[in-house]
Structures are given as C-alpha cells and as structure tokens.
CSV table of C-alpha atoms in Angstrom, one decimal:
chain,number,residue,atom,x,y,z
M,1,MET,CA,-66.4,-89.5,-10.2
M,2,LEU,CA,-67.3,-86.5,-8.0
M,3,ASN,CA,-68.0,-86.9,-4.3
M,4,HIS,CA,-71.5,-85.6,-3.5
M,5,ARG,CA,-72.9,-85.3,-0.1
M,6,ASP,CA,-76.7,-85.2,0.3
M,7,LYS,CA,-78.1,-82.2,1.8
M,8,ARG,CA,-79.6,-82.6,5.3
M,9,ARG,CA,-82.2,-80.8,7.3
M,10,TYR,CA,-82.5,-80.6,11.0
M,11,VAL,CA,-85.8,-80.3,12.9
M,12,ALA,CA,-86.4,-79.2,16.4
M,13,VAL,CA,-89.3,-81.1,17.9
M,14,MET,CA,-91.0,-80.1,21.3
M,15,TYR,CA,-92.6,-82.9,23.3
M,16,ASP,CA,-94.6,-83.0,26.5
M,17,GLU,CA,-92.5,-82.6,29.6
M,18,ASN,CA,-94.8,-85.0,31.5
M,19,SER,CA,-94.4,-87.7,28.9
M,20,ILE,CA,-93.5,-91.2,30.2
M,21,PHE,CA,-91.2,-91.6,27.2
M,22,ARG,CA,-87.5,-90.7,27.3
M,23,PRO,CA,-86.1,-88.8,24.2
M,24,ILE,CA,-84.4,-91.9,22.8
M,25,GLN,CA,-87.7,-93.8,23.1
M,26,LEU,CA,-89.5,-91.0,21.3
M,27,HIS,CA,-87.0,-91.2,18.5
M,28,GLU,CA,-87.6,-94.8,18.2
M,29,LYS,CA,-91.4,-94.2,18.0
M,30,ILE,CA,-90.8,-91.6,15.3
M,31,VAL,CA,-88.7,-94.0,13.2
M,32,GLY,CA,-91.2,-96.7,13.8
M,33,ARG,CA,-94.1,-94.5,12.5
M,34,PHE,CA,-91.9,-93.5,9.5
M,35,LYS,CA,-91.4,-97.2,8.7
M,36,GLU,CA,-95.1,-97.9,9.0
M,37,LEU,CA,-96.0,-95.1,6.7
M,38,PHE,CA,-93.3,-95.2,4.0
M,39,GLY,CA,-91.5,-98.5,4.4
M,40,ILE,CA,-88.2,-99.8,5.8
M,41,LEU,CA,-86.2,-98.8,2.7
M,42,HIS,CA,-87.3,-95.2,2.8
M,43,ALA,CA,-86.5,-95.0,6.5
M,44,GLU,CA,-83.0,-96.3,5.9
M,45,LEU,CA,-82.4,-93.9,3.0
M,46,ALA,CA,-83.7,-91.0,5.0
M,47,MET,CA,-81.0,-91.5,7.6
M,48,LEU,CA,-83.1,-90.3,10.6
M,49,LYS,CA,-80.7,-89.4,13.4
M,50,LEU,CA,-81.2,-88.0,16.9
M,51,TYR,CA,-78.7,-85.3,17.7
M,52,ASP,CA,-79.3,-83.3,20.9
M,53,TYR,CA,-81.9,-84.4,23.5
M,54,GLU,CA,-80.7,-82.6,26.6
M,55,PHE,CA,-82.0,-79.2,25.5
M,56,GLY,CA,-85.0,-79.2,27.8
M,57,ASN,CA,-88.0,-80.9,26.2
M,58,ILE,CA,-86.7,-80.5,22.7
M,59,LEU,CA,-85.3,-83.1,20.3
M,60,PHE,CA,-83.1,-82.3,17.4
M,61,ILE,CA,-83.6,-84.8,14.5
M,62,GLY,CA,-81.8,-84.8,11.2
M,63,CYS,CA,-82.8,-86.3,7.9
M,64,LYS,CA,-81.9,-86.0,4.2
M,65,LEU,CA,-83.6,-83.1,2.4
M,66,LYS,CA,-85.3,-85.5,0.0
M,67,TYR,CA,-87.2,-87.2,2.8
M,68,LEU,CA,-88.1,-84.1,4.9
M,69,ASP,CA,-91.7,-84.1,3.8
M,70,TYR,CA,-92.0,-87.8,4.9
M,71,LEU,CA,-90.5,-87.0,8.3
M,72,LEU,CA,-92.9,-84.1,8.9
M,73,VAL,CA,-95.9,-86.3,8.0
M,74,SER,CA,-94.7,-89.0,10.3
M,75,LEU,CA,-94.1,-86.5,13.1
M,76,SER,CA,-97.7,-85.3,12.8
M,77,MET,CA,-99.0,-88.8,13.1
M,78,THR,CA,-96.9,-89.9,16.0
M,79,GLN,CA,-98.4,-90.6,19.4
M,80,PRO,CA,-97.8,-88.8,21.8
M,81,SER,CA,-98.2,-85.6,19.8
M,82,LEU,CA,-95.1,-83.7,18.9
M,83,THR,CA,-94.7,-80.1,17.8
M,84,VAL,CA,-92.1,-78.9,15.3
M,85,VAL,CA,-90.5,-75.7,16.7
M,86,SER,CA,-87.9,-74.9,14.1
M,87,LEU,CA,-86.2,-76.1,11.0
M,88,SER,CA,-82.8,-75.4,9.7
M,89,GLY,CA,-80.0,-76.6,7.3
M,90,THR,CA,-77.3,-76.7,10.1
M,91,LEU,CA,-77.3,-77.8,13.7
M,92,LYS,CA,-75.6,-74.6,14.8
M,93,LYS,CA,-78.3,-72.4,13.3
M,94,LEU,CA,-81.0,-74.6,14.7
M,95,ARG,CA,-79.6,-74.5,18.2
M,96,LYS,CA,-79.4,-70.7,17.9
M,97,ASN,CA,-83.0,-70.5,16.7
M,98,VAL,CA,-84.3,-72.6,19.6
M,99,ALA,CA,-82.2,-70.7,22.1
M,100,THR,CA,-83.8,-67.4,21.0
M,101,LEU,CA,-87.4,-68.7,21.5
M,102,ASN,CA,-89.1,-67.9,24.7
M,103,PHE,CA,-90.9,-71.2,25.7
M,104,ARG,CA,-92.4,-69.7,28.8
M,105,ASN,CA,-94.7,-67.7,26.7
M,106,ILE,CA,-95.6,-70.7,24.5
M,107,LYS,CA,-96.4,-72.8,27.6
M,108,ASN,CA,-98.6,-70.0,29.1
M,109,ASN,CA,-100.5,-69.5,25.9
M,110,ALA,CA,-101.2,-73.2,25.5
M,111,SER,CA,-102.6,-73.5,29.0
C-alpha cells in the first residue's frame, strides 16, 4: 500500500489588534464555530492547526485541502470578525506573502 499524505492549505488571518482575545483563544473560537457548523467529525478530519501567532496581528491556520471551503465559511461567521489576508500551499510561501504586504496602508484605508 502506498503512503499518501493529504494536501494541506495554510491561511493567514488578520484580527483586530484591540481584541480582548489572545491568538490561542481566537483559534479555539474558530474551531468551535467549525464544529457548530459542520460537526465534530469534520472538525477532527480537517485537522485545523494554529501555526504562527507572533506575526503581529496575524494568525496562520492550516487545514486539509478538502476542508478549506468549510474553514473559510467558518472564518466568515466567527465573532469577532476575521479577515483572510493570504492563502498558500506552504508555510514558507505564506510567511513570504504576508511579509511583502504593507499593512500600514490597509489600516489607513480602513479607517
């Protein structure tokens, strides 16, 4: 039997700097919303994992490719509101994409 690894996708999510929640608590809220919407079984199969959270106000979350749509829906329905900044197939590329973004311009335009 061949060993087959499932493909994963990594999502960079920006949250409000003034949020009362810490990054680990936000991840728990995302997983909780995922479970509410799609069930505990799908949440376990999706293997939602928090990677880097010390990159300013950005979380890196990984999941299996098959459940990426479910993750994006649960992110859009999570309170407090979260914004998907970038999406990639590798953590290295995702970190590079986020590093090239200029968040000062984004914050000024939103205000």
